Coordinates of N, CA, C and O in Angstrom, one line a residue:
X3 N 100.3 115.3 118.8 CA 100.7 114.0 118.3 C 100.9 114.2 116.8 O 100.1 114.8 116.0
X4 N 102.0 113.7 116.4 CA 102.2 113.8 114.6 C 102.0 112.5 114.5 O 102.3 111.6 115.1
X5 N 101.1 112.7 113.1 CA 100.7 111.8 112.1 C 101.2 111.3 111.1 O 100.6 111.7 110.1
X6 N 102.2 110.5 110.7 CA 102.5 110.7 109.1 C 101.9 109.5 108.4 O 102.0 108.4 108.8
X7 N 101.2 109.9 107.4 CA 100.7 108.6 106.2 C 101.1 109.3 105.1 O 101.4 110.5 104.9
X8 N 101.2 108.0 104.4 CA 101.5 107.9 102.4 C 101.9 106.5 102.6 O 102.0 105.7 103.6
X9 N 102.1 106.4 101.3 CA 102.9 104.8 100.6 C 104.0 104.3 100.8 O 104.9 105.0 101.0
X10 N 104.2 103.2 100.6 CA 104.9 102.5 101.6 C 106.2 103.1 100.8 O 106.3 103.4 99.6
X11 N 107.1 103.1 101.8 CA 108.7 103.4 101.5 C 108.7 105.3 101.3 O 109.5 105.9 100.6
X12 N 107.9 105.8 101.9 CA 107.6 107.3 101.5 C 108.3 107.8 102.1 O 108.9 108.7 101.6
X13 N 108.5 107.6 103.5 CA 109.8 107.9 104.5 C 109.1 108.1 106.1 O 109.5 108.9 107.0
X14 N 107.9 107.1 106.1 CA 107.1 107.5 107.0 C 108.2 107.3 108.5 O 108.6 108.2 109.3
X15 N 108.5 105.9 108.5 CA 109.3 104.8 109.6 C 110.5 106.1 109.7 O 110.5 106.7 110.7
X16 N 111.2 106.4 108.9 CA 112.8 107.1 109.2 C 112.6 108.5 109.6 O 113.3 109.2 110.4
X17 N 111.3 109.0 109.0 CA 111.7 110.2 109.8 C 111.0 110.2 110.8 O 111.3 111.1 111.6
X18 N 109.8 109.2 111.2 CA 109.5 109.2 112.8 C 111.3 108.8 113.4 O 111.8 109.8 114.0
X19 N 111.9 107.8 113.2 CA 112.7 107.6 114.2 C 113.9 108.4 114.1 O 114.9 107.9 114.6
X20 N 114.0 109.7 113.6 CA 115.0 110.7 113.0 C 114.1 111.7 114.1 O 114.8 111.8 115.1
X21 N 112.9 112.3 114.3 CA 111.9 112.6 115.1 C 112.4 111.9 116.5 O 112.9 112.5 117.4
X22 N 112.4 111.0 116.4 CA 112.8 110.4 118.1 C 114.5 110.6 118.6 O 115.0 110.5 119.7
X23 N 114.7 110.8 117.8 CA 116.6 110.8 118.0 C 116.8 111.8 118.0 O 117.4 112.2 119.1
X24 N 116.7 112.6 117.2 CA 117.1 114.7 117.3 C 116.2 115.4 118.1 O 116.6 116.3 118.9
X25 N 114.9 115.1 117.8 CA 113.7 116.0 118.6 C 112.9 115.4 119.7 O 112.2 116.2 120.3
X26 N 112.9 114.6 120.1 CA 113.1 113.6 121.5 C 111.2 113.2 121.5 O 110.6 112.9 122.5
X27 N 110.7 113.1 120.1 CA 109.4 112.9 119.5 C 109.7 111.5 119.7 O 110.7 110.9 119.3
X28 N 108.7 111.0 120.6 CA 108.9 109.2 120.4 C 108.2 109.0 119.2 O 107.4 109.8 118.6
X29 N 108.8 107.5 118.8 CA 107.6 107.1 117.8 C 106.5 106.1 118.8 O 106.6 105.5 119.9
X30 N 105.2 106.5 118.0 CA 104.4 105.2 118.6 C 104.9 104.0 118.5 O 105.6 104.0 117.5
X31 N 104.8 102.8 119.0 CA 104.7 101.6 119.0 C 103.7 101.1 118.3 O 102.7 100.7 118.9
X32 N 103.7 100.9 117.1 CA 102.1 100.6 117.1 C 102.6 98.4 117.1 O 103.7 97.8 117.2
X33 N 100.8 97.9 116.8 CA 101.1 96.2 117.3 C 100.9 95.6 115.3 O 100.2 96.1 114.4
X34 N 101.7 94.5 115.2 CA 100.7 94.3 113.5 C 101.6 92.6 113.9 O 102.6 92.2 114.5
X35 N 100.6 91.9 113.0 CA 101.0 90.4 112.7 C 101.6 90.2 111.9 O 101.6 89.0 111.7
X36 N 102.5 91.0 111.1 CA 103.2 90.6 109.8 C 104.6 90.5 110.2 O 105.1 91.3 111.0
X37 N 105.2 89.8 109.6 CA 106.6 88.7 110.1 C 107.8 90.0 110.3 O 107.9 91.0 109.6
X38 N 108.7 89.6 111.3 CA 109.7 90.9 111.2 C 111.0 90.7 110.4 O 111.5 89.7 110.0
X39 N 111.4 91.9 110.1 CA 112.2 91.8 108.8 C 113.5 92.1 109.9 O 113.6 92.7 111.0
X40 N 114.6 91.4 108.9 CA 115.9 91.7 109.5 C 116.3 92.9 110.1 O 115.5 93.8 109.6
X41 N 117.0 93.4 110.8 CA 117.2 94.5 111.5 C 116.0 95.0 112.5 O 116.2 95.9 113.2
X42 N 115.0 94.5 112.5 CA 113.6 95.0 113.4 C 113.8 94.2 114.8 O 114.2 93.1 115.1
X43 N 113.1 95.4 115.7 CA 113.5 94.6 117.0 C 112.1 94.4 118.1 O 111.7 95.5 118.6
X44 N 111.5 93.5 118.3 CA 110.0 93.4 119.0 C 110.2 94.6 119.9 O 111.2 94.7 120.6
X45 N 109.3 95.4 119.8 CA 108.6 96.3 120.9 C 109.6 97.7 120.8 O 109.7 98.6 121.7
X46 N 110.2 97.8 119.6 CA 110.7 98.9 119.2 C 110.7 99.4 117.6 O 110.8 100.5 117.2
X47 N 110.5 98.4 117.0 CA 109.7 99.3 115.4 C 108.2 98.7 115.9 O 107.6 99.7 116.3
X48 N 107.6 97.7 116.0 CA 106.4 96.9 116.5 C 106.1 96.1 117.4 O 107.1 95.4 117.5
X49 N 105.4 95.9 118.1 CA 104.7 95.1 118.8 C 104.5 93.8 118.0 O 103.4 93.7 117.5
X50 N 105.3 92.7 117.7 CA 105.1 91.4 117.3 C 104.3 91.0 117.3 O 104.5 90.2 118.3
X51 N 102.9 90.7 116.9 CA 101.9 89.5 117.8 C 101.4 88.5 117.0 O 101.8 88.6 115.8
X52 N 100.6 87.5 117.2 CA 99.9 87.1 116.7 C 98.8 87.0 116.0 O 98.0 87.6 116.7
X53 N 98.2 86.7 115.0 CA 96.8 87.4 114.9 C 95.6 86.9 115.9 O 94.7 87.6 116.3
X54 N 95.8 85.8 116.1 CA 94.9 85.1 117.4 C 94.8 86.3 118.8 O 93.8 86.6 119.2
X55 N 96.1 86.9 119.3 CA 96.6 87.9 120.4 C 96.2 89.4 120.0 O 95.9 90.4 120.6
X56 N 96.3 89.0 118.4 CA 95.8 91.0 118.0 C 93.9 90.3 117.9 O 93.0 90.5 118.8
X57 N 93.6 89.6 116.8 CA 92.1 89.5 117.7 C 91.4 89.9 119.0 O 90.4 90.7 119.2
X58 N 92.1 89.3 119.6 CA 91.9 89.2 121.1 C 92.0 90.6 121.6 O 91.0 91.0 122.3
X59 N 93.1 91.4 121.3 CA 93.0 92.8 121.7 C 91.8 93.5 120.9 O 90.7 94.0 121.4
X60 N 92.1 93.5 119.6 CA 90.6 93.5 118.9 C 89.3 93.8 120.0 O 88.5 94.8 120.2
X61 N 89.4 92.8 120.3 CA 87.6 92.4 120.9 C 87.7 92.9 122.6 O 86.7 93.0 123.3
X62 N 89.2 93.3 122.9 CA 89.2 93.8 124.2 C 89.0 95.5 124.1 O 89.3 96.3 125.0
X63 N 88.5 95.7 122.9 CA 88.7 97.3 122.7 C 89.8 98.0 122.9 O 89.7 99.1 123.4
X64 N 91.2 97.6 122.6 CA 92.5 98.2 123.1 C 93.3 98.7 122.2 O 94.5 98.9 122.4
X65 N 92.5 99.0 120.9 CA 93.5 99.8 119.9 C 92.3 101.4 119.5 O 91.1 101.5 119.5
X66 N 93.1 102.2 119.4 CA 92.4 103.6 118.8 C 91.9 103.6 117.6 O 91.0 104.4 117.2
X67 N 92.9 102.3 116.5 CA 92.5 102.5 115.4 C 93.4 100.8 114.7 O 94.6 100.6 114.8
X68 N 92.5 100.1 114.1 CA 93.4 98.7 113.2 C 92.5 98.8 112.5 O 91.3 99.1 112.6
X69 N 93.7 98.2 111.0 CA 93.6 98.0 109.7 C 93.9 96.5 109.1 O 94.7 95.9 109.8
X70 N 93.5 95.8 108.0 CA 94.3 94.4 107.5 C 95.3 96.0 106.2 O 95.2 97.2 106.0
X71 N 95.9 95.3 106.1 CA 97.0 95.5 105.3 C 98.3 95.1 104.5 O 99.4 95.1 104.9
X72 N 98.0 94.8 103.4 CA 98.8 93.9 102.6 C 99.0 92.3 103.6 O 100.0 91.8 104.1
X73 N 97.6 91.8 103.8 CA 97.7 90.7 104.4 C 98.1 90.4 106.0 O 98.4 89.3 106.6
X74 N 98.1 91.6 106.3 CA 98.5 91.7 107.7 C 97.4 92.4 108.7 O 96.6 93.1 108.1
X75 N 97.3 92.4 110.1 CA 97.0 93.5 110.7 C 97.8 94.5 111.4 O 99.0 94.3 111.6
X76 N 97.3 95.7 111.9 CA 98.1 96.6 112.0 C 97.4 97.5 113.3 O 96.3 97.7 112.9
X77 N 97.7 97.9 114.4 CA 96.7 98.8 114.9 C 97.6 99.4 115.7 O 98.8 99.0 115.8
X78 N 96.9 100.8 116.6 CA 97.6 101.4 117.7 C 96.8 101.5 118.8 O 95.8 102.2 118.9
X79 N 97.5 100.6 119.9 CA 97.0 100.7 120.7 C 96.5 101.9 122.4 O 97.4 102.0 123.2
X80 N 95.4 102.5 122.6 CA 95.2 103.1 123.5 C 96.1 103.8 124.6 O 95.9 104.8 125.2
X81 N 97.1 102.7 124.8 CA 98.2 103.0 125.9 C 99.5 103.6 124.7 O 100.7 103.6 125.1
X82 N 99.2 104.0 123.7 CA 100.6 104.1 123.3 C 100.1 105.8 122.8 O 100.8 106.7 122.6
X83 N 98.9 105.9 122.8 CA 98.8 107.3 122.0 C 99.2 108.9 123.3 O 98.6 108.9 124.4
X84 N 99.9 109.7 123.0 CA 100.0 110.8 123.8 C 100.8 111.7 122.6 O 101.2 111.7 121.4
X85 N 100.8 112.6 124.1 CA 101.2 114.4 123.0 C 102.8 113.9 123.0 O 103.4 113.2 123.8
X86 N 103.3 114.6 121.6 CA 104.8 114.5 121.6 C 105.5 113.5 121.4 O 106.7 113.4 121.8
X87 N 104.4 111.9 120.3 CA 104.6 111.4 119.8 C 104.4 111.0 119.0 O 103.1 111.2 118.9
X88 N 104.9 110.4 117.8 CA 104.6 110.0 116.4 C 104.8 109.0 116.2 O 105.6 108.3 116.8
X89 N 103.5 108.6 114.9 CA 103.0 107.8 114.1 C 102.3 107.6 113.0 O 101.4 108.2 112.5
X90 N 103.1 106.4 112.5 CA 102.8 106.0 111.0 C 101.6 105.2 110.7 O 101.4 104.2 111.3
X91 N 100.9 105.6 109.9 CA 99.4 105.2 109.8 C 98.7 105.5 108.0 O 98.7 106.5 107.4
X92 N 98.2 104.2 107.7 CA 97.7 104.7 106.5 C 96.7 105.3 106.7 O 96.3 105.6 107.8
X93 N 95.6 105.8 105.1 CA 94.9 106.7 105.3 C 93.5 106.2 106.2 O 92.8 107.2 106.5
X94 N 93.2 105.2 106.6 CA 91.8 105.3 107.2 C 92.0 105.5 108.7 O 91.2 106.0 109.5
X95 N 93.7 104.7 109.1 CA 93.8 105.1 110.6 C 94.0 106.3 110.6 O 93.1 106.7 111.3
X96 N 94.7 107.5 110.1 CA 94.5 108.5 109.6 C 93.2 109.7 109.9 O 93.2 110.7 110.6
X97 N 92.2 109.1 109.0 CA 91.4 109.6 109.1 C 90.7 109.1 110.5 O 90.2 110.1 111.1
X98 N 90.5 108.3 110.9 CA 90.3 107.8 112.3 C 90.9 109.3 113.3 O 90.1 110.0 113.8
X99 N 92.2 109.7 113.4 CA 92.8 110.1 114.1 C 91.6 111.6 113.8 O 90.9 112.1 114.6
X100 N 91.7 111.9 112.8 CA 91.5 113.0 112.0 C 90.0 113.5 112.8 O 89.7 114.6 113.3
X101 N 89.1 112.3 112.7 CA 87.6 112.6 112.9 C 87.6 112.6 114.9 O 86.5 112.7 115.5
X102 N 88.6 112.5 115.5 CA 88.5 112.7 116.7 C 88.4 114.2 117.2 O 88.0 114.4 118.4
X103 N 88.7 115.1 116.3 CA 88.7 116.4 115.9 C 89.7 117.0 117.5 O 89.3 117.8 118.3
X104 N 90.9 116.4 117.6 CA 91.6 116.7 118.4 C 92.8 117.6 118.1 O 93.8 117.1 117.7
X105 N 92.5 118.8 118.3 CA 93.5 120.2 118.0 C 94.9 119.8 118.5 O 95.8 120.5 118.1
X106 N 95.2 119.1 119.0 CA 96.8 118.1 119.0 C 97.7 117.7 118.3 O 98.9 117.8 118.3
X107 N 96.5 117.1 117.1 CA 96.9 116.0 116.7 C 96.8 116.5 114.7 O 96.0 116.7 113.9
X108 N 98.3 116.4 114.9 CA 98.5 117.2 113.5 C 98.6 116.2 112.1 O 99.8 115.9 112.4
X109 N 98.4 115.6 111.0 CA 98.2 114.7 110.0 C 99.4 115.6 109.2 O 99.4 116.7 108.8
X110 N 100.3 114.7 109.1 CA 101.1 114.8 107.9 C 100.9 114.2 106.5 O 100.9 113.1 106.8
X111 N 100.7 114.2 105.0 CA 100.9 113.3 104.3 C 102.3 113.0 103.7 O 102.4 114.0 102.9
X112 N 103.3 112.4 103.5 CA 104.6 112.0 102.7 C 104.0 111.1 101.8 O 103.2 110.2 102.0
X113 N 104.7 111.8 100.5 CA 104.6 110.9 99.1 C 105.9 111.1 98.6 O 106.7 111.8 99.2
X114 N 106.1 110.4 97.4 CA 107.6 110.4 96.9 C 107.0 109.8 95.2 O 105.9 109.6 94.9
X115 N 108.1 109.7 94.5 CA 107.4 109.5 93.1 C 107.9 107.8 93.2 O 108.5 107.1 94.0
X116 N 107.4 107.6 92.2 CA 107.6 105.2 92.8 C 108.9 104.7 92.5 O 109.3 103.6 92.9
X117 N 109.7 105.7 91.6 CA 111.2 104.7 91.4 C 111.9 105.1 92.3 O 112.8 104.4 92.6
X118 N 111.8 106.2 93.2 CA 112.3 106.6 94.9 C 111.7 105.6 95.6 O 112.6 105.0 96.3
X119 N 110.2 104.9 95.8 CA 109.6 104.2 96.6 C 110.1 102.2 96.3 O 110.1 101.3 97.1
X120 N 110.7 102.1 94.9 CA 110.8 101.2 94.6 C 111.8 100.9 95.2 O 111.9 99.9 96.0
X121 N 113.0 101.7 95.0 CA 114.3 101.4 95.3 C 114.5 101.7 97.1 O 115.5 101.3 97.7
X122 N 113.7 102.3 97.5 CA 114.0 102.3 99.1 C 113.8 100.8 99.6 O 114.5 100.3 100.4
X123 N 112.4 100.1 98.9 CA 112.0 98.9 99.6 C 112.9 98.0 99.3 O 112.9 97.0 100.1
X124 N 113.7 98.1 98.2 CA 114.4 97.2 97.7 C 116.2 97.1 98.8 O 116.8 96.1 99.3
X125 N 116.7 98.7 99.0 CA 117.5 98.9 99.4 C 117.4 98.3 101.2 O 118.4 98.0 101.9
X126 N 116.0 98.2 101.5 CA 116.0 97.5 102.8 C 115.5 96.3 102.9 O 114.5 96.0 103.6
X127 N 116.2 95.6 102.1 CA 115.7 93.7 101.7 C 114.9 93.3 101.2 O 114.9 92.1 100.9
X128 N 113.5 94.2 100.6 CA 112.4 93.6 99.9 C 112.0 93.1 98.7 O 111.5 93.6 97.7
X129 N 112.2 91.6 99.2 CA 111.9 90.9 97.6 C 111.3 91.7 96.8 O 110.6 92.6 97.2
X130 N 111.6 91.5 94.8 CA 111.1 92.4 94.1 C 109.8 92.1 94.1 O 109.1 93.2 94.1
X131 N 108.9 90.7 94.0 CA 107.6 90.4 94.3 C 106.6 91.5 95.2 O 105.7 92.2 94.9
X132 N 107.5 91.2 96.9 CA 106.9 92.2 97.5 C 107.1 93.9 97.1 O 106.5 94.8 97.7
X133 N 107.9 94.1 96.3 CA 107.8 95.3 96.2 C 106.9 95.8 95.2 O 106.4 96.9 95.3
X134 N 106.6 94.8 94.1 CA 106.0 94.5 93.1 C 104.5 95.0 93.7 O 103.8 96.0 93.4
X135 N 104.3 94.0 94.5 CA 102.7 94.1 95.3 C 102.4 95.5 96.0 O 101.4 96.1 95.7
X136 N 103.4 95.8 97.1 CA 103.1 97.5 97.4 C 103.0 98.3 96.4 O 102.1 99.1 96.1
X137 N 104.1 98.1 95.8 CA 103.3 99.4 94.3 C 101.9 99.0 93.6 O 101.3 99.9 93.0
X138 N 101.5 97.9 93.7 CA 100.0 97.8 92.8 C 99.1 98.2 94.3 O 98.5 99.3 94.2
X139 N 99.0 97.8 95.4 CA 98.6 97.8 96.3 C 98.3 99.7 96.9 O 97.3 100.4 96.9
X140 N 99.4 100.0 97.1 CA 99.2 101.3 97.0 C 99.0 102.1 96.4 O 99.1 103.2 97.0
X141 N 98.5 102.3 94.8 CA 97.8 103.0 94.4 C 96.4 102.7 94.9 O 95.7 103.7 95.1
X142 N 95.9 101.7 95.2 CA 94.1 102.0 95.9 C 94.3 102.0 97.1 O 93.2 102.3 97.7
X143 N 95.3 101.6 98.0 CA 95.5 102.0 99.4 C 95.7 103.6 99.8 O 95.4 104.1 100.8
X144 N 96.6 104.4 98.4 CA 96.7 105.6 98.7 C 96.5 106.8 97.5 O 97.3 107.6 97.1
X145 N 94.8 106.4 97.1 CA 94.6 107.4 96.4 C 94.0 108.8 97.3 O 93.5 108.6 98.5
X146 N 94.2 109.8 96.8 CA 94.4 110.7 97.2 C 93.3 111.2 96.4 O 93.5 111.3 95.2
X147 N 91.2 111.7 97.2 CA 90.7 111.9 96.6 C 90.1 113.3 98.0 O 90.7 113.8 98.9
X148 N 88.7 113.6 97.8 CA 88.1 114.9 98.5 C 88.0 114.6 99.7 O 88.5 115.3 100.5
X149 N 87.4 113.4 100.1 CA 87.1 112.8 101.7 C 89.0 112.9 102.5 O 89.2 113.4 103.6
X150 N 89.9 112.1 101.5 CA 91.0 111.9 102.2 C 91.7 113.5 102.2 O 92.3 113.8 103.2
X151 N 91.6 114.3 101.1 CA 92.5 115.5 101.3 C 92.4 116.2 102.3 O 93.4 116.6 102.8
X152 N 91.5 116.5 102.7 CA 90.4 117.2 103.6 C 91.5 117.2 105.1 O 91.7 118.2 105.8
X153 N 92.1 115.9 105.3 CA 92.6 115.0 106.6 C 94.2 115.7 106.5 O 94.9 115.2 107.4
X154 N 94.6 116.3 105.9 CA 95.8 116.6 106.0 C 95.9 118.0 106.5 O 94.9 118.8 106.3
X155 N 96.9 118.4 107.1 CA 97.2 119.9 107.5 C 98.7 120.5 107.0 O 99.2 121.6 107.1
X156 N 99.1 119.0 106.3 CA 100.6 119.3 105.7 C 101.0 118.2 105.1 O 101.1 117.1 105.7
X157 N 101.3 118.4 103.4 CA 101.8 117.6 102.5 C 103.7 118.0 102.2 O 104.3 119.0 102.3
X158 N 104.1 116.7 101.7 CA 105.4 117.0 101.6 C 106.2 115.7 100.5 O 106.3 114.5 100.3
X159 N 106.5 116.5 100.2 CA 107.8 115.9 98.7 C 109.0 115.1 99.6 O 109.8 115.8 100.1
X160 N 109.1 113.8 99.8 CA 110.0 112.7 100.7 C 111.4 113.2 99.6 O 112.5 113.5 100.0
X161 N 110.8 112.9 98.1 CA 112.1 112.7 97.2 C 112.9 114.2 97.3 O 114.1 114.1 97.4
X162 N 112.6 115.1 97.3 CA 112.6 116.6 97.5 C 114.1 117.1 98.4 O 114.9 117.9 98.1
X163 N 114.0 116.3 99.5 CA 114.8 116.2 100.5 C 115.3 115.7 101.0 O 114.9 114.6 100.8
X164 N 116.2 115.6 101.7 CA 117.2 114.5 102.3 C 116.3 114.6 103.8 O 115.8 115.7 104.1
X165 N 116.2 113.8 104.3 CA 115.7 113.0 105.6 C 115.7 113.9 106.4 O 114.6 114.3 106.7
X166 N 117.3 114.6 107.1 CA 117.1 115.6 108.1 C 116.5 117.0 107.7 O 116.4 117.7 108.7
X167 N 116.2 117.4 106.9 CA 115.5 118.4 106.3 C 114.1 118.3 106.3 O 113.4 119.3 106.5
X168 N 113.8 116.9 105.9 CA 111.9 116.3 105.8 C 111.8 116.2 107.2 O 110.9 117.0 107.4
X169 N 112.2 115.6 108.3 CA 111.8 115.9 109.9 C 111.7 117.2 110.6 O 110.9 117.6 111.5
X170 N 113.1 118.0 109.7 CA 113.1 119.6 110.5 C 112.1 120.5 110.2 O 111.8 121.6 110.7
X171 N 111.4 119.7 108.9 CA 110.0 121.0 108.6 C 108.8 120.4 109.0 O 107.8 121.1 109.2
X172 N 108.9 118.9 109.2 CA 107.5 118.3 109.9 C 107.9 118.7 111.1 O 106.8 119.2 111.4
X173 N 108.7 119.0 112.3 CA 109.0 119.5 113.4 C 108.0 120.9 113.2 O 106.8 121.2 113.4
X174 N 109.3 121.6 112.6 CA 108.8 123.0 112.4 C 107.0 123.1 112.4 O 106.4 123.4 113.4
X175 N 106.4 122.9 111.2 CA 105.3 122.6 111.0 C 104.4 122.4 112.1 O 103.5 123.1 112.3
X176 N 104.7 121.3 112.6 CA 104.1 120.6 114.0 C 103.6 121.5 114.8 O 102.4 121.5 115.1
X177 N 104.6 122.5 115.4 CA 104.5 123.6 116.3 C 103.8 124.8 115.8 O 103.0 125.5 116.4
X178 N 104.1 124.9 114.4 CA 103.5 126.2 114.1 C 102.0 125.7 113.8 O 101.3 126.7 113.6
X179 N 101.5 124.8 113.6 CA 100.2 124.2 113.6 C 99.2 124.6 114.8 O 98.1 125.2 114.8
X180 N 100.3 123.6 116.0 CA 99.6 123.5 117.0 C 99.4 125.4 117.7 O 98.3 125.6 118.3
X181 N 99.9 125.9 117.7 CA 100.1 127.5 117.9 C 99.0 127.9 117.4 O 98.0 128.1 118.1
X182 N 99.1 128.1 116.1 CA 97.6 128.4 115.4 C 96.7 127.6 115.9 O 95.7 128.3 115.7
X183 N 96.3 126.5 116.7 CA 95.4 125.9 116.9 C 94.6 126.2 118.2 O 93.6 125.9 118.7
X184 N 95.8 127.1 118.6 CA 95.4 127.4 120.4 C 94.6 128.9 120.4 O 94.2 129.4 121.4

């Protein structure tokens, strides 16, 4: 399973679904309560729910790993995790995945520098307010210190590359990981 975390607009979402379209890597599904944005489609970028219904799964034990997140919840649920799919996750689901110590399951990090991160959020509808807030928000959502480095097996430059080049080396990567791992 690939992992990708970093900060929001880092290129987590495009190159999972650049992953699902060229390399036949599904993305996870993961479930979260925060309102869907234009172009998003229930049960194919997220699981829509409620927070009363994500509760409820909450307490049914049916996520691997949930977070609150810029005022939302966020989790992945049990039935969606398998080999030869990908998922976007900040650092503590992350590290979650991480401490399962599952030779599978490979942690990407994507970063990009913030006037790349600014103008992506912006280029896909995000009020400047909200965009305002993920950049204060994500510097303490995504500092990058000894506990969190540790969780990575592969960092990478988003701004660096154009999109099908940043999937073809997390592919690449992916495999030559899991090889060494066996």
């Amino acid at each position: 399973m690939i992992i990708l975390t970093g900060p929001s607009a880092s290129g987590k979402t495009a190159t999972c679904l650049y992953l699902e379209k060229h390399y036949g890597i599904k993305k996870v599904v993961t479930h979260t309560t925060r309102a869907i944005r234009v172009n998003e489609i229930d049960g194919v970028d997220y699981h829509f729910v409620s927070k009363e219904e994500f509760e409820k799964m909450v307490n049914n034990n049916e996520f691997i790993e949930h977070v609150t997140y810029n005022g939302n919840y966020y989790g992945t649920s049990k039935a969606e995790v398998k080999d030869d799919k990908c998922c976007t996750l900040d650092f503590n689901g992350a590290l979650t995945y991480y401490n399962l110590h599952d030779p599978k399951i490979v942690i990407f990090y994507l970063y990009c520098d913030v006037d790349t991160r600014s103008q992506r959020m912006k280029d896909r509808g995000d009020s400047l307010n909200k965009v305002e807030e993920r950049i204060v928000g994500d510097v303490k959502s995504f500092k990058v210190d000894e506990k969190i480095e540790k969780i990575f097996d592969y960092r990478i430059d988003t701004s660096k590359y154009p999109l099908e080049e940043v999937a073809k080396i997390i592919y690449d990567k992916y495999f030559e990981i899991l090889k060494k791992r066996k």
